[in-house]
PDB file of C-alpha atoms in Angstrom:
ATOM      1  CA  UNK B   1      62.180-122.728  11.886  1.00 50.00           C
ATOM      2  CA  UNK B   2      60.150-123.938   8.915  1.00 63.00           C
ATOM      3  CA  UNK B   3      60.441-127.445   7.534  1.00 76.00           C
ATOM      4  CA  UNK B   4      62.747-127.920   4.562  1.00 82.00           C
ATOM      5  CA  UNK B   5      60.603-128.137   1.453  1.00 90.00           C
ATOM      6  CA  UNK B   6      57.883-125.765   2.658  1.00 91.00           C
ATOM      7  CA  UNK B   7      58.711-123.183  -0.006  1.00 94.00           C
ATOM      8  CA  UNK B   8      58.661-125.791  -2.782  1.00 94.00           C
ATOM      9  CA  UNK B   9      55.300-127.109  -1.534  1.00 92.00           C
ATOM     10  CA  UNK B  10      53.864-123.606  -1.571  1.00 90.00           C
ATOM     11  CA  UNK B  11      54.515-123.326  -5.332  1.00 88.00           C
ATOM     12  CA  UNK B  12      51.452-125.490  -5.955  1.00 78.00           C
ATOM     13  CA  UNK B  13      49.314-123.231  -3.770  1.00 72.00           C
ATOM     14  CA  UNK B  14      49.089-125.818  -1.003  1.00 61.00           C
ATOM     15  CA  UNK B  15      49.143-124.286   2.465  1.00 60.00           C
ATOM     16  CA  UNK B  16      50.672-126.100   5.405  1.00 56.00           C
ATOM     17  CA  UNK B  17      48.782-126.347   8.674  1.00 52.00           C
ATOM     18  CA  UNK B  18      49.845-123.571  10.983  1.00 63.00           C
ATOM     19  CA  UNK B  19      49.182-122.232  14.442  1.00 82.00           C
ATOM     20  CA  UNK B  20      48.739-118.620  15.498  1.00 88.00           C
ATOM     21  CA  UNK B  21      52.409-118.259  16.447  1.00 90.00           C
ATOM     22  CA  UNK B  22      53.756-119.365  13.056  1.00 92.00           C
ATOM     23  CA  UNK B  23      51.019-117.383  11.289  1.00 94.00           C
ATOM     24  CA  UNK B  24      52.093-114.103  12.920  1.00 96.00           C
ATOM     25  CA  UNK B  25      55.792-114.802  12.318  1.00 96.00           C
ATOM     26  CA  UNK B  26      55.089-115.447   8.646  1.00 95.00           C
ATOM     27  CA  UNK B  27      52.840-112.414   8.193  1.00 96.00           C
ATOM     28  CA  UNK B  28      55.222-109.934   9.809  1.00 98.00           C
ATOM     29  CA  UNK B  29      58.380-111.500   8.353  1.00 98.00           C
ATOM     30  CA  UNK B  30      56.872-111.545   4.876  1.00 97.00           C
ATOM     31  CA  UNK B  31      55.824-107.894   5.253  1.00 98.00           C
ATOM     32  CA  UNK B  32      59.346-106.884   6.280  1.00 98.00           C
ATOM     33  CA  UNK B  33      61.191-108.759   3.538  1.00 98.00           C
ATOM     34  CA  UNK B  34      58.807-107.606   0.800  1.00 96.00           C
ATOM     35  CA  UNK B  35      59.075-103.997   1.964  1.00 96.00           C
ATOM     36  CA  UNK B  36      55.547-103.499   3.292  1.00 97.00           C
ATOM     37  CA  UNK B  37      57.193-102.709   6.627  1.00 98.00           C
ATOM     38  CA  UNK B  38      60.181-100.626   5.570  1.00 97.00           C
ATOM     39  CA  UNK B  39      63.654-100.840   7.055  1.00 97.00           C
ATOM     40  CA  UNK B  40      64.048 -98.470   9.986  1.00 97.00           C
ATOM     41  CA  UNK B  41      60.321 -98.111  10.561  1.00 97.00           C
ATOM     42  CA  UNK B  42      58.733 -98.796  13.927  1.00 97.00           C
ATOM     43  CA  UNK B  43      56.013-101.418  13.966  1.00 97.00           C
ATOM     44  CA  UNK B  44      52.556-100.463  15.169  1.00 96.00           C
ATOM     45  CA  UNK B  45      51.663-100.774  18.842  1.00 95.00           C
ATOM     46  CA  UNK B  46      50.855-104.147  20.365  1.00 95.00           C
ATOM     47  CA  UNK B  47      47.157-103.274  20.453  1.00 96.00           C
ATOM     48  CA  UNK B  48      47.083-102.483  16.733  1.00 97.00           C
ATOM     49  CA  UNK B  49      49.093-105.589  15.791  1.00 97.00           C
ATOM     50  CA  UNK B  50      46.937-107.803  18.029  1.00 97.00           C
ATOM     51  CA  UNK B  51      43.806-106.549  16.297  1.00 96.00           C
ATOM     52  CA  UNK B  52      45.375-106.829  12.832  1.00 96.00           C
ATOM     53  CA  UNK B  53      46.384-110.474  13.249  1.00 95.00           C
ATOM     54  CA  UNK B  54      43.679-111.545  15.688  1.00 95.00           C
ATOM     55  CA  UNK B  55      46.055-112.892  18.324  1.00 95.00           C
ATOM     56  CA  UNK B  56      46.812-112.385  21.993  1.00 96.00           C
ATOM     57  CA  UNK B  57      49.613-110.239  23.368  1.00 95.00           C
ATOM     58  CA  UNK B  58      51.506-113.380  24.393  1.00 96.00           C
ATOM     59  CA  UNK B  59      51.410-114.805  20.861  1.00 96.00           C
ATOM     60  CA  UNK B  60      52.454-111.468  19.357  1.00 97.00           C
ATOM     61  CA  UNK B  61      55.371-111.012  21.766  1.00 96.00           C
ATOM     62  CA  UNK B  62      56.646-114.558  21.150  1.00 96.00           C
ATOM     63  CA  UNK B  63      56.449-114.016  17.393  1.00 97.00           C
ATOM     64  CA  UNK B  64      58.404-110.760  17.666  1.00 97.00           C
ATOM     65  CA  UNK B  65      61.063-112.505  19.772  1.00 97.00           C
ATOM     66  CA  UNK B  66      61.441-115.112  17.024  1.00 97.00           C
ATOM     67  CA  UNK B  67      61.771-112.395  14.381  1.00 98.00           C
ATOM     68  CA  UNK B  68      64.333-110.614  16.549  1.00 98.00           C
ATOM     69  CA  UNK B  69      66.360-113.839  16.719  1.00 97.00           C
ATOM     70  CA  UNK B  70      66.309-113.922  12.911  1.00 97.00           C
ATOM     71  CA  UNK B  71      67.716-110.379  12.901  1.00 98.00           C
ATOM     72  CA  UNK B  72      64.676-108.769  11.255  1.00 98.00           C
ATOM     73  CA  UNK B  73      63.568-106.554  14.145  1.00 98.00           C
ATOM     74  CA  UNK B  74      64.965-105.000  17.286  1.00 97.00           C
ATOM     75  CA  UNK B  75      62.945-104.078  20.370  1.00 93.00           C
ATOM     76  CA  UNK B  76      63.965-100.779  21.973  1.00 90.00           C
ATOM     77  CA  UNK B  77      62.699 -99.407  25.281  1.00 88.00           C
ATOM     78  CA  UNK B  78      60.377 -96.393  24.884  1.00 86.00           C
ATOM     79  CA  UNK B  79      60.683 -96.684  21.095  1.00 89.00           C
ATOM     80  CA  UNK B  80      59.034 -99.957  20.167  1.00 93.00           C
ATOM     81  CA  UNK B  81      59.992-102.661  17.719  1.00 97.00           C
ATOM     82  CA  UNK B  82      62.003-101.324  14.809  1.00 97.00           C
ATOM     83  CA  UNK B  83      62.732-103.097  11.512  1.00 98.00           C
ATOM     84  CA  UNK B  84      66.459-103.846  11.378  1.00 98.00           C
ATOM     85  CA  UNK B  85      68.834-103.073   8.476  1.00 97.00           C
ATOM     86  CA  UNK B  86      69.278-105.940   5.987  1.00 96.00           C
ATOM     87  CA  UNK B  87      72.883-106.297   7.144  1.00 96.00           C
ATOM     88  CA  UNK B  88      71.547-107.784  10.394  1.00 97.00           C
ATOM     89  CA  UNK B  89      69.192-110.314   8.792  1.00 98.00           C
ATOM     90  CA  UNK B  90      70.129-113.971   9.062  1.00 96.00           C
ATOM     91  CA  UNK B  91      70.259-114.965   5.410  1.00 94.00           C
ATOM     92  CA  UNK B  92      71.042-118.587   6.273  1.00 92.00           C
ATOM     93  CA  UNK B  93      67.666-118.889   7.982  1.00 94.00           C
ATOM     94  CA  UNK B  94      65.439-120.925   5.593  1.00 92.00           C
ATOM     95  CA  UNK B  95      62.374-118.879   6.521  1.00 94.00           C
ATOM     96  CA  UNK B  96      64.076-115.553   5.831  1.00 96.00           C
ATOM     97  CA  UNK B  97      65.221-116.943   2.479  1.00 96.00           C
ATOM     98  CA  UNK B  98      61.756-118.275   1.663  1.00 95.00           C
ATOM     99  CA  UNK B  99      60.213-114.830   2.203  1.00 96.00           C
ATOM    100  CA  UNK B 100      62.584-113.480  -0.450  1.00 97.00           C
ATOM    101  CA  UNK B 101      60.864-115.642  -3.053  1.00 96.00           C
ATOM    102  CA  UNK B 102      57.876-113.300  -2.799  1.00 94.00           C
ATOM    103  CA  UNK B 103      59.937-110.094  -2.686  1.00 95.00           C
ATOM    104  CA  UNK B 104      60.900-107.927  -5.634  1.00 94.00           C
ATOM    105  CA  UNK B 105      63.524-109.726  -7.779  1.00 94.00           C
ATOM    106  CA  UNK B 106      67.004-108.976  -6.463  1.00 95.00           C
ATOM    107  CA  UNK B 107      69.733-110.059  -8.934  1.00 94.00           C
ATOM    108  CA  UNK B 108      72.511-109.167  -6.486  1.00 96.00           C
ATOM    109  CA  UNK B 109      71.006-111.435  -3.832  1.00 96.00           C
ATOM    110  CA  UNK B 110      70.498-114.224  -6.361  1.00 97.00           C
ATOM    111  CA  UNK B 111      74.137-113.964  -7.477  1.00 97.00           C
ATOM    112  CA  UNK B 112      75.193-114.155  -3.833  1.00 97.00           C
ATOM    113  CA  UNK B 113      73.110-117.292  -3.332  1.00 97.00           C
ATOM    114  CA  UNK B 114      74.791-119.013  -6.251  1.00 97.00           C
ATOM    115  CA  UNK B 115      78.237-117.947  -5.005  1.00 96.00           C
ATOM    116  CA  UNK B 116      77.435-119.610  -1.693  1.00 95.00           C
ATOM    117  CA  UNK B 117      76.300-122.748  -3.484  1.00 95.00           C
ATOM    118  CA  UNK B 118      79.504-122.823  -5.526  1.00 94.00           C
ATOM    119  CA  UNK B 119      81.679-122.336  -2.449  1.00 94.00           C
ATOM    120  CA  UNK B 120      79.956-124.869  -0.179  1.00 92.00           C
ATOM    121  CA  UNK B 121      78.421-127.515  -2.411  1.00 92.00           C
ATOM    122  CA  UNK B 122      81.658-128.270  -4.253  1.00 92.00           C
ATOM    123  CA  UNK B 123      83.355-129.651  -1.106  1.00 94.00           C
ATOM    124  CA  UNK B 124      80.079-131.384  -0.234  1.00 94.00           C
ATOM    125  CA  UNK B 125      80.211-133.287  -3.544  1.00 96.00           C
ATOM    126  CA  UNK B 126      83.861-134.175  -2.926  1.00 95.00           C
ATOM    127  CA  UNK B 127      83.038-135.547   0.530  1.00 96.00           C
ATOM    128  CA  UNK B 128      80.085-137.504  -0.850  1.00 97.00           C
ATOM    129  CA  UNK B 129      82.273-139.291  -3.414  1.00 97.00           C
ATOM    130  CA  UNK B 130      84.560-140.424  -0.569  1.00 96.00           C
ATOM    131  CA  UNK B 131      82.051-141.348   2.123  1.00 96.00           C
ATOM    132  CA  UNK B 132      78.852-142.415   0.316  1.00 97.00           C
ATOM    133  CA  UNK B 133      77.358-145.695   1.422  1.00 97.00           C
ATOM    134  CA  UNK B 134      75.242-148.171  -0.528  1.00 98.00           C
ATOM    135  CA  UNK B 135      72.161-146.752   1.197  1.00 98.00           C
ATOM    136  CA  UNK B 136      73.063-143.214   0.146  1.00 98.00           C
ATOM    137  CA  UNK B 137      73.431-144.349  -3.452  1.00 98.00           C
ATOM    138  CA  UNK B 138      70.101-146.184  -3.285  1.00 98.00           C
ATOM    139  CA  UNK B 139      68.373-143.027  -2.033  1.00 98.00           C
ATOM    140  CA  UNK B 140      70.033-140.878  -4.678  1.00 98.00           C
ATOM    141  CA  UNK B 141      68.816-143.214  -7.417  1.00 98.00           C
ATOM    142  CA  UNK B 142      65.317-143.296  -5.938  1.00 98.00           C
ATOM    143  CA  UNK B 143      64.982-139.504  -5.791  1.00 98.00           C
ATOM    144  CA  UNK B 144      66.510-139.085  -9.246  1.00 98.00           C
ATOM    145  CA  UNK B 145      63.824-141.455 -10.520  1.00 98.00           C
ATOM    146  CA  UNK B 146      61.203-139.304  -8.802  1.00 98.00           C
ATOM    147  CA  UNK B 147      62.624-136.288 -10.634  1.00 98.00           C
ATOM    148  CA  UNK B 148      62.455-138.126 -13.967  1.00 98.00           C
ATOM    149  CA  UNK B 149      58.840-139.214 -13.432  1.00 98.00           C
ATOM    150  CA  UNK B 150      57.479-135.960 -12.009  1.00 97.00           C
ATOM    151  CA  UNK B 151      55.975-135.013 -15.398  1.00 94.00           C
ATOM    152  CA  UNK B 152      54.318-131.579 -15.060  1.00 94.00           C
ATOM    153  CA  UNK B 153      54.350-131.545 -11.239  1.00 95.00           C
ATOM    154  CA  UNK B 154      56.714-128.746 -10.277  1.00 95.00           C
ATOM    155  CA  UNK B 155      56.186-129.596  -6.614  1.00 95.00           C
ATOM    156  CA  UNK B 156      57.079-133.290  -6.998  1.00 96.00           C
ATOM    157  CA  UNK B 157      60.131-132.453  -9.077  1.00 98.00           C
ATOM    158  CA  UNK B 158      61.325-129.733  -6.698  1.00 97.00           C
ATOM    159  CA  UNK B 159      60.905-131.843  -3.578  1.00 97.00           C
ATOM    160  CA  UNK B 160      62.704-134.790  -5.191  1.00 98.00           C
ATOM    161  CA  UNK B 161      65.568-132.531  -6.288  1.00 97.00           C
ATOM    162  CA  UNK B 162      65.813-131.068  -2.797  1.00 96.00           C
ATOM    163  CA  UNK B 163      65.958-134.604  -1.383  1.00 96.00           C
ATOM    164  CA  UNK B 164      68.889-135.361  -3.703  1.00 97.00           C
ATOM    165  CA  UNK B 165      70.760-132.359  -2.316  1.00 96.00           C
ATOM    166  CA  UNK B 166      69.898-133.505   1.210  1.00 94.00           C
ATOM    167  CA  UNK B 167      71.196-137.044   0.648  1.00 96.00           C
ATOM    168  CA  UNK B 168      74.420-135.674  -0.828  1.00 96.00           C
ATOM    169  CA  UNK B 169      74.839-133.484   2.258  1.00 94.00           C
ATOM    170  CA  UNK B 170      74.201-136.460   4.561  1.00 94.00           C
ATOM    171  CA  UNK B 171      76.615-138.705   2.686  1.00 95.00           C
ATOM    172  CA  UNK B 172      79.356-136.108   3.032  1.00 92.00           C
ATOM    173  CA  UNK B 173      79.217-136.458   6.853  1.00 90.00           C
ATOM    174  CA  UNK B 174      79.504-132.713   7.375  1.00 87.00           C
ATOM    175  CA  UNK B 175      76.490-131.392   9.333  1.00 83.00           C
ATOM    176  CA  UNK B 176      77.368-127.747   8.761  1.00 84.00           C
ATOM    177  CA  UNK B 177      77.259-128.090   4.985  1.00 82.00           C
ATOM    178  CA  UNK B 178      73.659-129.314   5.268  1.00 82.00           C
ATOM    179  CA  UNK B 179      72.747-125.877   6.604  1.00 85.00           C
ATOM    180  CA  UNK B 180      72.813-124.448   3.072  1.00 90.00           C
ATOM    181  CA  UNK B 181      69.704-126.404   2.034  1.00 92.00           C
ATOM    182  CA  UNK B 182      67.678-123.241   2.574  1.00 93.00           C
ATOM    183  CA  UNK B 183      69.862-121.503  -0.008  1.00 96.00           C
ATOM    184  CA  UNK B 184      69.403-124.427  -2.392  1.00 96.00           C
ATOM    185  CA  UNK B 185      65.636-124.435  -1.893  1.00 96.00           C
ATOM    186  CA  UNK B 186      65.254-120.744  -2.739  1.00 97.00           C
ATOM    187  CA  UNK B 187      67.421-120.968  -5.876  1.00 97.00           C
ATOM    188  CA  UNK B 188      65.575-124.118  -6.916  1.00 97.00           C
ATOM    189  CA  UNK B 189      62.157-122.477  -6.395  1.00 97.00           C
ATOM    190  CA  UNK B 190      63.267-119.517  -8.499  1.00 97.00           C
ATOM    191  CA  UNK B 191      64.601-121.746 -11.284  1.00 97.00           C
ATOM    192  CA  UNK B 192      61.430-123.849 -11.329  1.00 96.00           C
ATOM    193  CA  UNK B 193      59.146-120.864 -11.790  1.00 94.00           C
ATOM    194  CA  UNK B 194      61.062-118.939 -14.443  1.00 88.00           C
ATOM    195  CA  UNK B 195      61.346-119.696 -18.150  1.00 84.00           C
ATOM    196  CA  UNK B 196      64.618-117.931 -18.909  1.00 89.00           C
ATOM    197  CA  UNK B 197      67.318-120.129 -20.418  1.00 89.00           C
ATOM    198  CA  UNK B 198      64.788-122.781 -21.451  1.00 92.00           C
ATOM    199  CA  UNK B 199      61.189-123.804 -20.914  1.00 94.00           C
ATOM    200  CA  UNK B 200      60.207-125.283 -17.574  1.00 95.00           C
ATOM    201  CA  UNK B 201      59.759-128.730 -19.103  1.00 95.00           C
ATOM    202  CA  UNK B 202      63.151-128.634 -20.822  1.00 96.00           C
ATOM    203  CA  UNK B 203      64.823-127.341 -17.660  1.00 97.00           C
ATOM    204  CA  UNK B 204      63.403-130.152 -15.527  1.00 97.00           C
ATOM    205  CA  UNK B 205      64.416-132.799 -18.071  1.00 97.00           C
ATOM    206  CA  UNK B 206      67.979-131.456 -18.322  1.00 98.00           C
ATOM    207  CA  UNK B 207      68.295-131.115 -14.549  1.00 98.00           C
ATOM    208  CA  UNK B 208      67.086-134.681 -13.938  1.00 98.00           C
ATOM    209  CA  UNK B 209      69.550-136.038 -16.504  1.00 98.00           C
ATOM    210  CA  UNK B 210      72.441-134.194 -14.864  1.00 98.00           C
ATOM    211  CA  UNK B 211      71.570-135.502 -11.422  1.00 98.00           C
ATOM    212  CA  UNK B 212      71.395-139.069 -12.754  1.00 98.00           C
ATOM    213  CA  UNK B 213      74.926-138.568 -14.104  1.00 98.00           C
ATOM    214  CA  UNK B 214      76.031-137.006 -10.826  1.00 98.00           C
ATOM    215  CA  UNK B 215      74.707-139.982  -8.878  1.00 98.00           C
ATOM    216  CA  UNK B 216      76.637-142.383 -11.113  1.00 98.00           C
ATOM    217  CA  UNK B 217      79.917-140.529 -10.570  1.00 98.00           C
ATOM    218  CA  UNK B 218      79.344-140.342  -6.798  1.00 98.00           C
ATOM    219  CA  UNK B 219      78.640-144.088  -6.736  1.00 98.00           C
ATOM    220  CA  UNK B 220      81.852-144.725  -8.681  1.00 98.00           C
ATOM    221  CA  UNK B 221      83.854-142.395  -6.455  1.00 97.00           C
ATOM    222  CA  UNK B 222      84.892-140.262  -9.419  1.00 98.00           C
ATOM    223  CA  UNK B 223      85.781-137.024  -7.668  1.00 96.00           C
ATOM    224  CA  UNK B 224      86.769-134.867 -10.630  1.00 96.00           C
ATOM    225  CA  UNK B 225      83.869-135.985 -12.830  1.00 97.00           C
ATOM    226  CA  UNK B 226      81.360-135.474  -9.998  1.00 97.00           C
ATOM    227  CA  UNK B 227      82.629-131.944  -9.457  1.00 96.00           C
ATOM    228  CA  UNK B 228      82.264-131.110 -13.145  1.00 97.00           C
ATOM    229  CA  UNK B 229      78.710-132.438 -13.331  1.00 98.00           C
ATOM    230  CA  UNK B 230      77.724-130.651 -10.142  1.00 96.00           C
ATOM    231  CA  UNK B 231      79.043-127.407 -11.637  1.00 97.00           C
ATOM    232  CA  UNK B 232      76.808-128.007 -14.663  1.00 98.00           C
ATOM    233  CA  UNK B 233      73.823-128.524 -12.335  1.00 97.00           C
ATOM    234  CA  UNK B 234      74.478-125.258 -10.522  1.00 97.00           C
ATOM    235  CA  UNK B 235      75.047-123.293 -13.716  1.00 97.00           C
ATOM    236  CA  UNK B 236      71.799-124.650 -15.124  1.00 97.00           C
ATOM    237  CA  UNK B 237      69.875-123.348 -12.100  1.00 97.00           C
ATOM    238  CA  UNK B 238      71.735-120.065 -12.317  1.00 97.00           C
ATOM    239  CA  UNK B 239      70.995-119.536 -15.996  1.00 96.00           C
ATOM    240  CA  UNK B 240      67.325-120.257 -15.351  1.00 96.00           C
ATOM    241  CA  UNK B 241      67.186-117.690 -12.527  1.00 95.00           C
ATOM    242  CA  UNK B 242      69.388-114.708 -13.526  1.00 92.00           C
TER     243      UNK B 242
END
């Protein structure tokens, strides 16, 4: 499992430290999601893959087991490791979602991501308005300020925005709702790197202003108003992506 925020950090070209195991997982997973290794194809033999990635058989096998757990591949006796149909992929896995950032644009997938956000973040906002603590509000205000002062740093802005979503999830006291942060991170990364509805600078300014308003309504416990502002936040991201 990758750390939340890894995709946003990668937008600046910064690479996280990695070991051989995570390197192989990322290389093969990326190749599958982007279509380099096509669905239904059988991966090359262990010897070929070991030479390609410069790793031992043990590292390769462990990486393939991880990818199998994500639903991307399936090992079959006397056949080898075959790339699984997309219907078996775990699309709630943050790493699987992050690989889609580099894949060919898929409007149907993007629409699905925003449907999930609409379905799950709305109750999250409602819970946050009921259960937020003073510390939650303090953190929301801090990260909103970081969004406002990010200037031209897409990475700083994106990470601060992701933190806001994380605090809202924590304040709602529902651990399962926090699991959609991978969905949020991918849609946020897409919105940050596309100039569709507005320029990147204008998008970031509008988004920061909306989250400041959202924080105020959560602090005041204004359920209906918070829901309306959240909807505006989501639609802004959506218009910038689709």
